[in-house]
XYZ file of C-alpha atoms in Angstrom:
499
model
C -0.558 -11.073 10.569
C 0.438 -7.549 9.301
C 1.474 -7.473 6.233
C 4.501 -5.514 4.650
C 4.658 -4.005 1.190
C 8.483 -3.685 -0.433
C 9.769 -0.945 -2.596
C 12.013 -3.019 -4.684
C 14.825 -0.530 -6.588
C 18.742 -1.441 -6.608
C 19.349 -2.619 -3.774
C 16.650 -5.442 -3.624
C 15.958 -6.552 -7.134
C 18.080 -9.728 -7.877
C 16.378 -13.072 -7.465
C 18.650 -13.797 -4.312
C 17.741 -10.591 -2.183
C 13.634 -10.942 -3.470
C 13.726 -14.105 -2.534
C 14.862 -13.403 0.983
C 12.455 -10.861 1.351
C 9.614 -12.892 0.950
C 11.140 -15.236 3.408
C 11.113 -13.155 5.913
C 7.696 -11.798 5.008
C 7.205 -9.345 2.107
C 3.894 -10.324 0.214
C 3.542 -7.227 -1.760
C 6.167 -5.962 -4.041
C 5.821 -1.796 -4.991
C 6.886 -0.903 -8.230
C 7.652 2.839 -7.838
C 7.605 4.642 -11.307
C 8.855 8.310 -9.812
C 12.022 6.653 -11.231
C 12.902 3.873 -13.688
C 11.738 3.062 -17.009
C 9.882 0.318 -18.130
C 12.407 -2.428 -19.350
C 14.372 -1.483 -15.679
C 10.980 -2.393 -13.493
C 9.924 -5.846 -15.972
C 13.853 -6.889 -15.316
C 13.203 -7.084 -11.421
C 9.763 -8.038 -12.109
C 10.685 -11.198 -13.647
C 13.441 -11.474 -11.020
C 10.053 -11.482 -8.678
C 8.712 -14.750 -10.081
C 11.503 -16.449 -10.381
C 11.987 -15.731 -6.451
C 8.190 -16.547 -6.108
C 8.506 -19.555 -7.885
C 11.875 -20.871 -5.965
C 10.661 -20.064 -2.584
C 6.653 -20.769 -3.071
C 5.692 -17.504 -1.299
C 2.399 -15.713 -2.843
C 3.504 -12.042 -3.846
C 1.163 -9.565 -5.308
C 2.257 -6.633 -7.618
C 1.567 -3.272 -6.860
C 2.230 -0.212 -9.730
C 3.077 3.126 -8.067
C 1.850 6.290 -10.695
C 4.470 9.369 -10.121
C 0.986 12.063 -10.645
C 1.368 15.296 -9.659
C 4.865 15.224 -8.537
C 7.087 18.596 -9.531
C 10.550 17.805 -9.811
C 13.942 19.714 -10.245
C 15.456 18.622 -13.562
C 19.393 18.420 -12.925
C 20.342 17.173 -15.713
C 24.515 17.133 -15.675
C 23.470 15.460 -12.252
C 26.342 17.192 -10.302
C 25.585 17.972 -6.614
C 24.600 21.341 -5.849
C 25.281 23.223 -2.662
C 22.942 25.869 -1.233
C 23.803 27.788 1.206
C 21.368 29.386 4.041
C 20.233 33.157 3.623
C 21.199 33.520 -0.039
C 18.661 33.730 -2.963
C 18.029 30.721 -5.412
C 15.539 31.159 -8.831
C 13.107 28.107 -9.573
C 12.285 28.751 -13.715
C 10.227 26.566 -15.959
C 12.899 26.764 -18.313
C 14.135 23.088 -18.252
C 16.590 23.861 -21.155
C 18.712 25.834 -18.338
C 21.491 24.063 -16.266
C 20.924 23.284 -12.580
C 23.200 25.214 -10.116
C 23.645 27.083 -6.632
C 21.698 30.354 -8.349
C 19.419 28.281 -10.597
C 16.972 25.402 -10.490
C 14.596 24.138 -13.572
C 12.248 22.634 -12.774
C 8.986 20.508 -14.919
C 5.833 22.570 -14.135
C 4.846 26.271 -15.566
C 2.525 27.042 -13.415
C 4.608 27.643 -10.205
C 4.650 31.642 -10.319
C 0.358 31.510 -10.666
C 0.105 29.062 -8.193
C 2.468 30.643 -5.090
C 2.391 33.932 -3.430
C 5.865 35.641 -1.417
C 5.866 34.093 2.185
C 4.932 30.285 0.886
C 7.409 27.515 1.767
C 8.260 25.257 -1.316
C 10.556 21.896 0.108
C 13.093 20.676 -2.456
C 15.208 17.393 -1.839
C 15.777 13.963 -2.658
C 14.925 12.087 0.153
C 13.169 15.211 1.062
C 10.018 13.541 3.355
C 12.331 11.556 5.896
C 13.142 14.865 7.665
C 16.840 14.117 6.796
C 18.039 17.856 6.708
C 21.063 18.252 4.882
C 19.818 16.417 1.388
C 16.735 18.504 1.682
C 16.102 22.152 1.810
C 13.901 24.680 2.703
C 12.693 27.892 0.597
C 11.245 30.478 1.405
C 9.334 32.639 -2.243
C 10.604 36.374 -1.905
C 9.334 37.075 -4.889
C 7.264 37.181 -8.748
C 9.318 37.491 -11.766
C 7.436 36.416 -14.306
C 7.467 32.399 -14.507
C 10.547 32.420 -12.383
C 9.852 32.094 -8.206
C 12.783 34.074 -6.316
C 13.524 32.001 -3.419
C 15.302 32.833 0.251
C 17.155 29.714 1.011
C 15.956 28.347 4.720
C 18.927 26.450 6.012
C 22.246 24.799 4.255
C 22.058 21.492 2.334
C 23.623 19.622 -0.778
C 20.943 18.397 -3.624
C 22.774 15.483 -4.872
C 21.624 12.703 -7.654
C 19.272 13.289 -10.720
C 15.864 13.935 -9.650
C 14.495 16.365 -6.652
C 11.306 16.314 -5.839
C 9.604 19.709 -5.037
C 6.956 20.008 -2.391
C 5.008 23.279 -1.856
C 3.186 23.543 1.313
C -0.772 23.406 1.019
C -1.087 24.772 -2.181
C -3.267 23.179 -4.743
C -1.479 21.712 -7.795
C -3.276 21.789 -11.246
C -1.594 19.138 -12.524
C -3.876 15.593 -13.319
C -3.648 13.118 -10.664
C -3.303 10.373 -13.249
C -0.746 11.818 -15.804
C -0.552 10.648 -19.995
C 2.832 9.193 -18.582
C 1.031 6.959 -15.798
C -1.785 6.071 -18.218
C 0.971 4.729 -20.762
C 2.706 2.710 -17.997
C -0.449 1.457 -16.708
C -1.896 0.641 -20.380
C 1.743 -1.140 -21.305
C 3.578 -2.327 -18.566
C 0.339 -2.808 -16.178
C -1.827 -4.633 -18.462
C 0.927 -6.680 -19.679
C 1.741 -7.817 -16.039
C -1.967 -8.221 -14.808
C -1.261 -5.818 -11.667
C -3.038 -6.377 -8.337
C -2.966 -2.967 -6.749
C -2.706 0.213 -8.480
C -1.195 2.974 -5.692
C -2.376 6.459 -6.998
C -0.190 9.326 -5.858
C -1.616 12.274 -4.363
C -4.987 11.562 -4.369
C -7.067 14.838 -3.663
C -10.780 14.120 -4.741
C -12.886 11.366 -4.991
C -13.417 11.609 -8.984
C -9.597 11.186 -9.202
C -10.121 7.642 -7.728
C -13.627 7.388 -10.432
C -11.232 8.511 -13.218
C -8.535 5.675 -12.574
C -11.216 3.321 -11.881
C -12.829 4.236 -15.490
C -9.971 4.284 -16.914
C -8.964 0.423 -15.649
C -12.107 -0.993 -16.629
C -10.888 -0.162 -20.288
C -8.110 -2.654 -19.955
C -8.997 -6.002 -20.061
C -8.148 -7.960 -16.522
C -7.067 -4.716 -14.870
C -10.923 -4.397 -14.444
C -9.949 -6.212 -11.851
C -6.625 -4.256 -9.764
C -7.775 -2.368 -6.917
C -7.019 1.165 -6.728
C -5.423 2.221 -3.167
C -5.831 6.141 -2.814
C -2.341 7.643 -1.412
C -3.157 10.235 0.886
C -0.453 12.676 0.547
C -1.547 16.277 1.462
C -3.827 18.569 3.229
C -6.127 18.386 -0.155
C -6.564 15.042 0.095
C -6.940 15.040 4.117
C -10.394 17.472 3.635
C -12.035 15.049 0.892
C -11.005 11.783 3.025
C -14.231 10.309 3.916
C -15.429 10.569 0.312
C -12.088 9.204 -1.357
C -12.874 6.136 1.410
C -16.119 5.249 -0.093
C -14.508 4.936 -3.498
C -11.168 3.240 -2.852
C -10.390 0.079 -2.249
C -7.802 0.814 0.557
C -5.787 3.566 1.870
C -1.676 4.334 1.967
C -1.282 7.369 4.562
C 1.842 8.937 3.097
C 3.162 10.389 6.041
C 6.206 11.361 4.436
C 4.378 13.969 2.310
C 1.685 14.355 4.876
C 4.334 15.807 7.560
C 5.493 18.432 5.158
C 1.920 19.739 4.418
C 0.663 19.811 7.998
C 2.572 20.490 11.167
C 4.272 17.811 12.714
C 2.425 17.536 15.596
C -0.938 16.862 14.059
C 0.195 14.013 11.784
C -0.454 11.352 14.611
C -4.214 12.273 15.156
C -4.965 11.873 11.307
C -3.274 8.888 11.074
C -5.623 7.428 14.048
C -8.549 8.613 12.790
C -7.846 7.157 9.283
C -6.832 4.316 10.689
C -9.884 4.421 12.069
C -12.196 4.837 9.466
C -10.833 2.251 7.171
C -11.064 -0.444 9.522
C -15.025 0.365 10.418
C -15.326 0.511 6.376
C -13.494 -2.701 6.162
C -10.826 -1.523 3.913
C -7.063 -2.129 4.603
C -5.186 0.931 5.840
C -1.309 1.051 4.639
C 1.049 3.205 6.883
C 4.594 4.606 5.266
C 7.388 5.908 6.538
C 8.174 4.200 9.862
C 12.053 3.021 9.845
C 13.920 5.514 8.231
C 16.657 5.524 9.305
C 17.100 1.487 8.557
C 17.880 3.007 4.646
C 21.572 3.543 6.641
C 21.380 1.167 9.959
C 20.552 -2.188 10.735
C 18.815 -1.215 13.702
C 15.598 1.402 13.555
C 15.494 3.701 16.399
C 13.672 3.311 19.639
C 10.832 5.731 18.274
C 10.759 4.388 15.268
C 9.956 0.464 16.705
C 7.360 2.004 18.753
C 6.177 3.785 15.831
C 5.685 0.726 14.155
C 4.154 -1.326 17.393
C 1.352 1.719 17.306
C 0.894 1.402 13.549
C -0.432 -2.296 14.064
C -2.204 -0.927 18.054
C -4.135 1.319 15.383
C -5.624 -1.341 13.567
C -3.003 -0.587 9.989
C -3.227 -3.601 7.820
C 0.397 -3.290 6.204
C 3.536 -1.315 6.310
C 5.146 0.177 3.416
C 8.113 0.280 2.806
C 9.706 2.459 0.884
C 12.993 3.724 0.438
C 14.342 1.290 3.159
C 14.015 -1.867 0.933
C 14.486 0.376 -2.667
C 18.031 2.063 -2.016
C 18.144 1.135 1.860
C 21.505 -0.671 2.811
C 19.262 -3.813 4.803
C 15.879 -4.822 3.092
C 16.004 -8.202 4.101
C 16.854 -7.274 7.403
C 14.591 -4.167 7.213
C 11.409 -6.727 6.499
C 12.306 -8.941 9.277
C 12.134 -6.388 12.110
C 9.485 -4.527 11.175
C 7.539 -8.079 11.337
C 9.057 -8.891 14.504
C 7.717 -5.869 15.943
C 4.275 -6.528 14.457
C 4.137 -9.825 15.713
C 4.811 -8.488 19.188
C 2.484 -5.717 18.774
C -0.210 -7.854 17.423
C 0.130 -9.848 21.165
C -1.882 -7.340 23.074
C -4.061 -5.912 20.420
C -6.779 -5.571 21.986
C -9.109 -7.704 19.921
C -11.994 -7.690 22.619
C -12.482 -3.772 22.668
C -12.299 -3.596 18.974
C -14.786 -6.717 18.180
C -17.044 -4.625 20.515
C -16.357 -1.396 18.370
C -16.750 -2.494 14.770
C -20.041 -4.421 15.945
C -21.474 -1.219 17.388
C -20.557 0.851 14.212
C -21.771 -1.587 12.193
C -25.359 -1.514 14.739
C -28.199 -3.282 13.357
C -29.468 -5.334 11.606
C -26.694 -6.288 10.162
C -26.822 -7.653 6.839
C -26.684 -11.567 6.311
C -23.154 -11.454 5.355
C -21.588 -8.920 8.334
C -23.390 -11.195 11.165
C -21.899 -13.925 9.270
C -18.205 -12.933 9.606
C -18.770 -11.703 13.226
C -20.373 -14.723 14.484
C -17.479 -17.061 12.880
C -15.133 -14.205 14.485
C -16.858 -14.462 17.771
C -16.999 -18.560 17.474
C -13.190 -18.670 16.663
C -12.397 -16.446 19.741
C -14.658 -18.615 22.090
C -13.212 -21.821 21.563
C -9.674 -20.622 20.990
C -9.917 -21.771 17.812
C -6.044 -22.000 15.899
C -7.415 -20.853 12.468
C -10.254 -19.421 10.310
C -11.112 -20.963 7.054
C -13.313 -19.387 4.918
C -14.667 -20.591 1.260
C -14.947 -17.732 -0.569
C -14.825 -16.712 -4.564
C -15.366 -12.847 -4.573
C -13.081 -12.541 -1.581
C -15.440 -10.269 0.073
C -16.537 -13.171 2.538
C -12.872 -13.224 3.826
C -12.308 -9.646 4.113
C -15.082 -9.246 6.030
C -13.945 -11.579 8.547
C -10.683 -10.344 8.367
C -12.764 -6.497 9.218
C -13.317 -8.022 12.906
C -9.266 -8.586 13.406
C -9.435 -12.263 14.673
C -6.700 -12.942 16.635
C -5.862 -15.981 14.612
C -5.072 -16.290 11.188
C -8.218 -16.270 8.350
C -7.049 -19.332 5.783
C -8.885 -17.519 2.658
C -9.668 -20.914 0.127
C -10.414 -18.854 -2.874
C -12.921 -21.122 -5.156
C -11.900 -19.944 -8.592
C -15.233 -19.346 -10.721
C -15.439 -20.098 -14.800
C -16.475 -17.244 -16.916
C -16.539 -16.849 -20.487
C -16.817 -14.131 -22.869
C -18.282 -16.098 -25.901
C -14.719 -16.081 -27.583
C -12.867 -18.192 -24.574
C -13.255 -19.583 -21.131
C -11.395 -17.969 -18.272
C -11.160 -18.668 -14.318
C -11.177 -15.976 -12.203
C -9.546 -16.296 -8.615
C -6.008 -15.767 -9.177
C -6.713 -11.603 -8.542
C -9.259 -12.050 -5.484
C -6.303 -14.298 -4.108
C -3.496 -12.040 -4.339
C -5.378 -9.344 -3.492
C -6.248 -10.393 0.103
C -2.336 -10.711 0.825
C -2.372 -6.744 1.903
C -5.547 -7.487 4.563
C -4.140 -8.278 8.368
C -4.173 -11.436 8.616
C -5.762 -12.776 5.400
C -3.939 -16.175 4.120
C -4.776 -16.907 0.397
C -5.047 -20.148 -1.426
C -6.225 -20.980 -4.787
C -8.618 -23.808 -4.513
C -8.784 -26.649 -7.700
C -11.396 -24.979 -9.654
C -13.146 -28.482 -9.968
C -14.432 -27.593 -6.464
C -17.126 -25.213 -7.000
C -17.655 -23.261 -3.577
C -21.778 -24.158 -3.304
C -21.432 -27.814 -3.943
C -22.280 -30.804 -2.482
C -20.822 -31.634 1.298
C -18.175 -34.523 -0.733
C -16.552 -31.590 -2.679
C -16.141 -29.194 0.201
C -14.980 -31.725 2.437
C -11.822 -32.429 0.082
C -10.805 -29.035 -0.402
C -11.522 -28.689 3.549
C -9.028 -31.009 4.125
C -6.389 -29.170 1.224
C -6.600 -26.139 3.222
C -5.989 -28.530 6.466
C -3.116 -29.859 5.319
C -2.021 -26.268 3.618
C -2.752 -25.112 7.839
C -0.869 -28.273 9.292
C 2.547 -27.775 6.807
C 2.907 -23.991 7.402
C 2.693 -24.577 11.260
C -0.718 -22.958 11.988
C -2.765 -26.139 12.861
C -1.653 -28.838 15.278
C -3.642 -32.179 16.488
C -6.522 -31.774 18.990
C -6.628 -27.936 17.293
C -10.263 -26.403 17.086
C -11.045 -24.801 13.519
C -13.646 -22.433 12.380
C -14.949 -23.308 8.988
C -17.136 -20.550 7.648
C -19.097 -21.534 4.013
C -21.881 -21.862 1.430
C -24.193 -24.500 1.571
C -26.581 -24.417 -1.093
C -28.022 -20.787 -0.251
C -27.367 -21.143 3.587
C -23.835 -19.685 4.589
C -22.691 -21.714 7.748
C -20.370 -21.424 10.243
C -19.523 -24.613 12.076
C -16.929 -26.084 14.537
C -14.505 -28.578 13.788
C -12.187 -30.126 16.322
C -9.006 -32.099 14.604
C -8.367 -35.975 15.394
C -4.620 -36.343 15.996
């Protein structure tokens, strides 16, 4: 029921190794642009629906912006060794050649916005705590637009690009960069994307000045914009950014580097938290590491994941376990596993209870809607959900009161024209529900309009069925919840399946 986004890079971009991946249960694909041009990312893109196509597995596309991210240019791309106590000089000069004494790096600001004492983090693979690819600086002092730096502990930078990490200072730096915008305005409009991930999300008019900026492009008016909380910045304007996103990715990575280590559980609970009251899916990073090098995560890290899903997350992201990680496909199909288990003893009884009260009353037609069919399913044991719905919102509402079944989500496409042509709009709200727990999408025939007559709804009752009977989710003598329009009347009604 939890779903798991993919970072697919090198090591899990042919059709063979996507197509695995969705087997074992990837149904969002990341496109990371901190690295990679354009022609690299529509390569594996098209790679994706060829894999989508061969193993009929829904997949939804989600465009990662680099923003704000300060980076160490190295351009000859040899490895450089740093050793602990000695002095290294971070200029804005990128013309300069990386070494042991010297770093370039892409921002001018760095000697206005620091101070002598601050910690700056340089590595990269820098947030997964791995210690000798990342290292620590201490500023000493001002010279100029240089930053003279005390080096913290021993480490080799190896590879092209380092990203740099200062510790709770504020960056002035645009959140959505000319270089995202072009990506987005190319690459994104050209490949209709579902989710746009912004990095480092600080304020909630960064999230209004993506979502302006979308509604510019033709069907991205559509793409939902997931805020990545990635610092202490972002942390302090989090209830805010909430109302104006469409979901949340906790980047604990980044997050553990700008607050202390032992405060990065609490936030993720209480974000957790807050996005499942709202009703908007909450993505967790960072929780297998060390699978990048091992086929088997670490006892912490399992647990990690088991209290992820205990927390009420919607999806797990993966990052660079499935881009440059040894076992993606493997990767994907433990982290499931351990969701699966987890998802055993959620505890869907205290949480109904919960959301209800925070939602208190009266609730609005719609919310008492979703609850009741939520409350019906859980009564009479029913196997399955199924919900008519063409904005989606219907579904994800239901999906808000974390059934302990699966929510079948028949999305009735809807026509809509704009004078010039005729267009159906569906495929978006369907993809889009495949990063909600336990949201299932189908597309229905768009001949079925969802507020018809009882003939039409009772065929493409008995698609979805037979869509719930073939993937294993619906047996005979089953109970199913059916929750739909009727003329203006939503209903929610019972059926129990002949064998």
């Amino acid at each position: 029921m939890t779903k798991i986004v993919g970072t697919l890079g090198p090591k899990s971009r042919t059709v063979e190794v996507i197509s695995a991946c969705l087997r074992v249960g990837m149904s969002v694909a990341r496109f990371d642009f901190s690295w990679g041009d354009v022609d690299y990312h529509q390569e594996t893109l098209e790679n994706l629906k060829m894999a989508i196509k061969s193993t009929k597995k829904l997949c939804a596309v989600m465009l990662d912006t680099v923003g704000p991210e300060l980076q160490v240019v190295n351009k000859s791309e040899h490895a450089i060794s740093l050793e602990a106590d000695a002095f290294v000089v971070l200029t804005p000069d990128q013309e300069q050649e990386a070494s042991s004494k010297l770093l370039p790096i892409n921002f001018s600001g760095l000697s206005k916005a620091v101070k002598p004492g601050d910690t700056i983090f340089i590595g990269q693979y820098l947030f997964t705590g791995s210690e000798t690819t990342s290292v620590w600086l201490e500023v000493a002092e001002l010279k100029g637009d240089d930053v003279v730096c005390v080096i913290k502990n021993t480490a080799t930078l190896a590879g092209s690009l380092f990203t740099l990490h200062i510790s709770q200072i504020h960056i002035d730096l645009p959140t959505l960069s000319d270089a995202d915008k072009e990506v987005i305005s190319t690459w994104g409009v050209r490949n209709k994307i579902d989710f746009l991930s912004l990095s480092y999300t600080r304020h909630a008019e960064d999230v209004r000045h993506a979502r302006e900026f979308l509604s510019k492009l033709g069907d991205l008016n559509q793409t939902q914009i997931f805020a990545k909380i990635e610092n202490i910045e972002g942390l302090t304007h989090f209830d805010e950014i909430l109302l104006e996103a469409d979901g949340i990715i906790l980047s604990r990575g980044n997050l553990g580097i700008d607050l202390p280590p032992e405060k990065v559980f609490l936030f993720q609970k209480a974000a957790v938290y807050k996005c499942n009251m709202a009703g908007k899916p909450a993505v967790i990073t960072r929780v297998v590491d060390s699978m990048t090098d091992n086929l088997r995560p670490t006892r912490a890290e399992a647990t990690d994941v088991a209290n992820a899903v205990l927390d009420g997350s919607d999806a797990i992201l993966l990052g660079a376990e499935t881009l440059r990680g040894l076992y993606p496909v493997e990767t994907i199909s433990i982290v499931g596993k351990i969701c699966a288990e987890a998802e055993k003893v959620f505890n869907q009884d205290l949480y109904f209870k919960k959301t209800v009260k925070y939602v208190g009353e009266p609730m609005t037609h719609l919310e008492s809607i979703a609850s009741s069919a939520v409350r019906a399913a859980i009564k009479v044991k029913a196997s399955v959900i199924i919900c008519f719905t063409s904005s989606g919102r219907a579904a994800r509402l239901i999906a808000k009161y974390r059934p302990n079944m699966p929510v079948l989500s028949v999305v009735i496409p809807r026509l809509k024209t704009n004078q010039l042509r005729w267009s159906f709009t569906g495929a978006f709200e369907a993809r889009q529900s495949l990063i909600v727990r336990g949201l299932f999408p189908m597309l229905a025939d768009p001949r079925h309009p969802a507020e018809s007559t009882s003939a039409t709804n009772e065929s493409v009752l008995k698609v979805a069925l037979d869509h719930g009977k073939a993937s294993g989710v619906i047996k005979s003598h089953d109970r199913v919840v059916v929750c739909q329009k009727v003329g203006d009347a939503s209903v929610v009604k019972i059926i129990e399946l002949e064998d």
